Amino acid sequence: MNIAANPVIEADQTIYLKDYQKPSFVVDSVDLNIQVYSDHSLVSSKLEMQRQTAGDLVLLGRDLELQSIRLNGQPLNASDYHLDAEQLVIANAPDQVSLEIVVKIHPESNTMLEGLYQASSDLFVTQNEPEGFRKITFYPDRPDVLSVFTTRVEADKKYPVLLANGNLLETGEVDANRHYAIWQDPTKKPSYLFACVIGDLAVMKDHYVTSEGRNVALEIYAEEKDIPKCKIAMEALKHSMRWDEEHYGLPYDLDNYMIVATSAFNMGAMENKGLNIFNTSCVLADEEYTTDAAIMRVQSVIAHEYFHNWTGNRITCRDWFQLCLKEGLTVFRDQSFSEDLQSAAVQRIDDVAVLKAHQFPEDSGPLSHPPRPDHFVEINNFYTATVYEKGAEINRMMATLLGKEKFRQGTDEYFRRHDGQAVTVEDWVAALTAGSGVDLSNFLTWYNQPGTPKLQVKAEYDVETQIYRLSFKQSLKPHAKYPNLKAVPIPVALALFDAESGEQLTLNSKALFENGVKDGMYLFDQDEATIEFSGVAAKPVVSLLRNFSAPVNLDFDYSEKELAFLLQYETNGFNQWQATQTLLERILLDDQPAEIYIQAMLNTLPDMIEKDPLLASRLFDVPSEGYLGSRIDQDYQPAMIQEKREALLHTLARAFGETAKETYLSLDPDLQSDFSQAMGVRALRNIMLTMMARQGDASAFDLAYERYHTGNMSERLGALKVLVWNDAPQAQEALADFYSRFEDEALSLDQWFMVQAAHPKATDATIAYLTQHPDYDLAVPNRIRAVSGGLNANPVNTWSFGVQHFIGLAKYLDEKNPIVGSRLLQVLSRWYTLAEPQRSEVKAQLETLKPLVKSKNVSETLNSMLSV
Ligand code: TRP
Ligand code: ZN
């Protein structure tokens, strides 16, 4: 039997990239007939297959009850094939095969939210990426097998909506109670992009005319009461379609595009061809019910899934090791899209904040892996910040280096070469190289090795020669599994500023060009190098890694004064923010005084609040306790970090004094010219309110209470946090009011759970109250995440009673929903950095879990976590 085609037969269950082999059969067409009944479903399939290489015919299948199987018209006996828990193998199959298979499945009791499952009393949906299709029927369920799908869906008429990918060919009645629809998707696709939906849903309709003149029907399906909340998503969809035409020359290719919203969903959303399925949290957006942050997220996820139509669907992955090929590129594309929706600097700040808060810690701990892993046990464990966010950064680096025009020539070449294919990361980099004429092959190193490079920079100024010299050095922490770590190409965007006037200096081009510095961008691709700037009249202030031009840890010995200077004079908004973060990290972790930061903030703010209130709000970001903890590799004491951060917040609140209240009162979101400005003003007001409460200003709670009652969800929630987290007299009343207002609005109610779980003084009793609440539901990942995410907002709590909470969830979900169970367990992955005795205590608790877990998902994560 050939190993690569049968992914799970190695004893230790590890699958290796190096073992990849082409499938022995291709599938020319597949006909599905899916009949849904209340206590089971029947799936009949007809596969037309052709031999491509020697070897067994392998069909993957899991939890299927095989009813019958025929090969070229002849029924097969059990002795004609080998069937186990993972696959059905036919040895010596002829070169042309027509297979007819009938299986029975149980979507009504499928709690894993994978394959076909009942999402609510009136909805069935599918989730097939990466390996869910094998839970619907036997199939070569791997992304390099592409086929044309024709799907008949049949169900009770109480489910009027019957959807599948592609064009609707036919609808009809079976009998008085049942009806059917037949769909055909003309585009060849892998099975992970198959979808069908059976349910009772309302729909919002619109249409879009592509650059090629194709009139596309747009439909968003949701519960009746939620249809008004689909407007923002619909606008974002049309905007994305236009954006992809304008920026990448990519028009949509079918006559319809459907989106279905469900609250029972493991992740954000799924790009099934022409039939996206979304978590309600990523479609429904409305100022009354959801926050500004949620509205931004909806727009970016809508764009993300739409952009997958080309980067993922038309061109897909050869195997799951190449996941970052589609995800890294699509995240880069949705980030670029979002930069056009709001302050571009703020979008970059938010994206980098996510990278640093999730990907950097992941990459420095036991779950560290290359953006393109070379082995895995359970692929679902690799939908990670590293694959998505670091993957996006690699694409961003290549795009920045090439510039707009050449990057476009590169992507054009990619779509020209590979449309309709399943390809690799190498194919992508080769196409970019060929199209742009710039050799990018050394960027493959970024894809193939783990770890965040450390970039050390030293500066030297010589008054005599007027030369300013920068020396660069890069290094990576040694990694047990990857002994041969190499230098990576690091694009360093930089600027020099006159220290007196704050003016940006023109970089002396001749000498710089020889050193590879062009347009303020230096490509550092060795272990060490030095570059020189000549004709620099006085010691300048350098700004490095502008716009975060590479995902590295920068080590440069800035003085506090220089950081304050950059906050005031740097024109790149991202680096202004970065200067505040570096200053704050020093105050927090190195016990530096706060005065310089505060003075620089007071100098900068009045202007900035006028110009870009959203950016101004971000300058108040104080690194979270979680992030600060993730920068500590041993003897981590969460309580100490909390104490220091609290002290800083108090110092800041006192230092800003009356400014807080004055700013609060002077701002009005209703007077802003656009959503981005209004969002900024709302964010600033919430910050000021929090500061006033910290100052002990008695009027803060009254203002918050008033804001709670009059504002939209962003203001309401900001005010509610101030009341609840400070145990204000009005807190319980506001919580009760919130509950009765939003009892029937799941996404809003999630916030009610989150606010209470995130109370800094929450205890295990708080969590017990929330998890025993009648509205808590372990079958709905959003609700679990609301409580768990809230709890984890306070690491002191995570590492005390939170440990049992997360271990308990992992144990329960191991069986019910291992994808989510594995993710929640990862919250504890940095246990080994804790100071003793906590470290040993948590370790002992994790070890009790070991003999109890069965799923590959949870056990792979647990094993990796314990292997440090
Ligand atoms: N491909 C999806 C995206 O990034 C994400 C995804 C992968 C997913 N596996 C999933 C979504 C399982 C839901 C459930 O757009
Ligand atoms: Zn994606």
Short mmCIF file of C-alpha atoms and ligand atoms in Angstrom, two decimals, residues 127 129-130 265-267 269-271 304-305 308 326-327 383 388, ligand 1:
data_model
loop_
_atom_site.label_atom_id
_atom_site.label_comp_id
_atom_site.label_asym_id
_atom_site.label_seq_id
_atom_site.Cartn_x
_atom_site.Cartn_y
_atom_site.Cartn_z
CA GLN A 127 -17.92 22.22 6.78
CA GLU A 129 -12.12 21.96 4.97
CA PRO A 130 -9.77 20.34 5.50
CA PHE A 265 -19.51 27.11 13.51
CA ASN A 266 -15.99 26.24 14.60
CA MET A 267 -14.15 29.14 13.00
CA ALA A 269 -16.07 31.46 7.82
CA MET A 270 -15.51 29.11 4.91
CA GLU A 271 -14.92 29.89 1.25
CA HIS A 304 -11.23 37.25 2.89
CA GLU A 305 -13.67 34.56 1.80
CA HIS A 308 -10.32 32.98 -1.75
CA LYS A 326 -3.92 30.14 0.16
CA GLU A 327 -4.31 31.50 3.69
CA TYR A 383 -4.88 26.59 11.16
CA TYR A 388 -2.29 32.75 8.54
N1 TRP B 1 -10.54 28.24 5.09
C1 TRP B 1 -11.24 28.99 6.10
C2 TRP B 1 -10.73 30.43 6.00
O1 TRP B 1 -9.68 30.75 6.45
C3 TRP B 1 -11.04 28.54 7.49
C4 TRP B 1 -11.31 27.15 7.91
C5 TRP B 1 -10.50 26.10 7.90
C6 TRP B 1 -12.43 26.72 8.61
N2 TRP B 1 -11.03 25.04 8.56
C7 TRP B 1 -12.21 25.41 9.02
C8 TRP B 1 -13.61 27.35 8.94
C9 TRP B 1 -13.13 24.72 9.79
C10 TRP B 1 -14.54 26.65 9.68
C11 TRP B 1 -14.30 25.36 10.12
O2 TRP B 1 -11.32 31.24 5.40
#
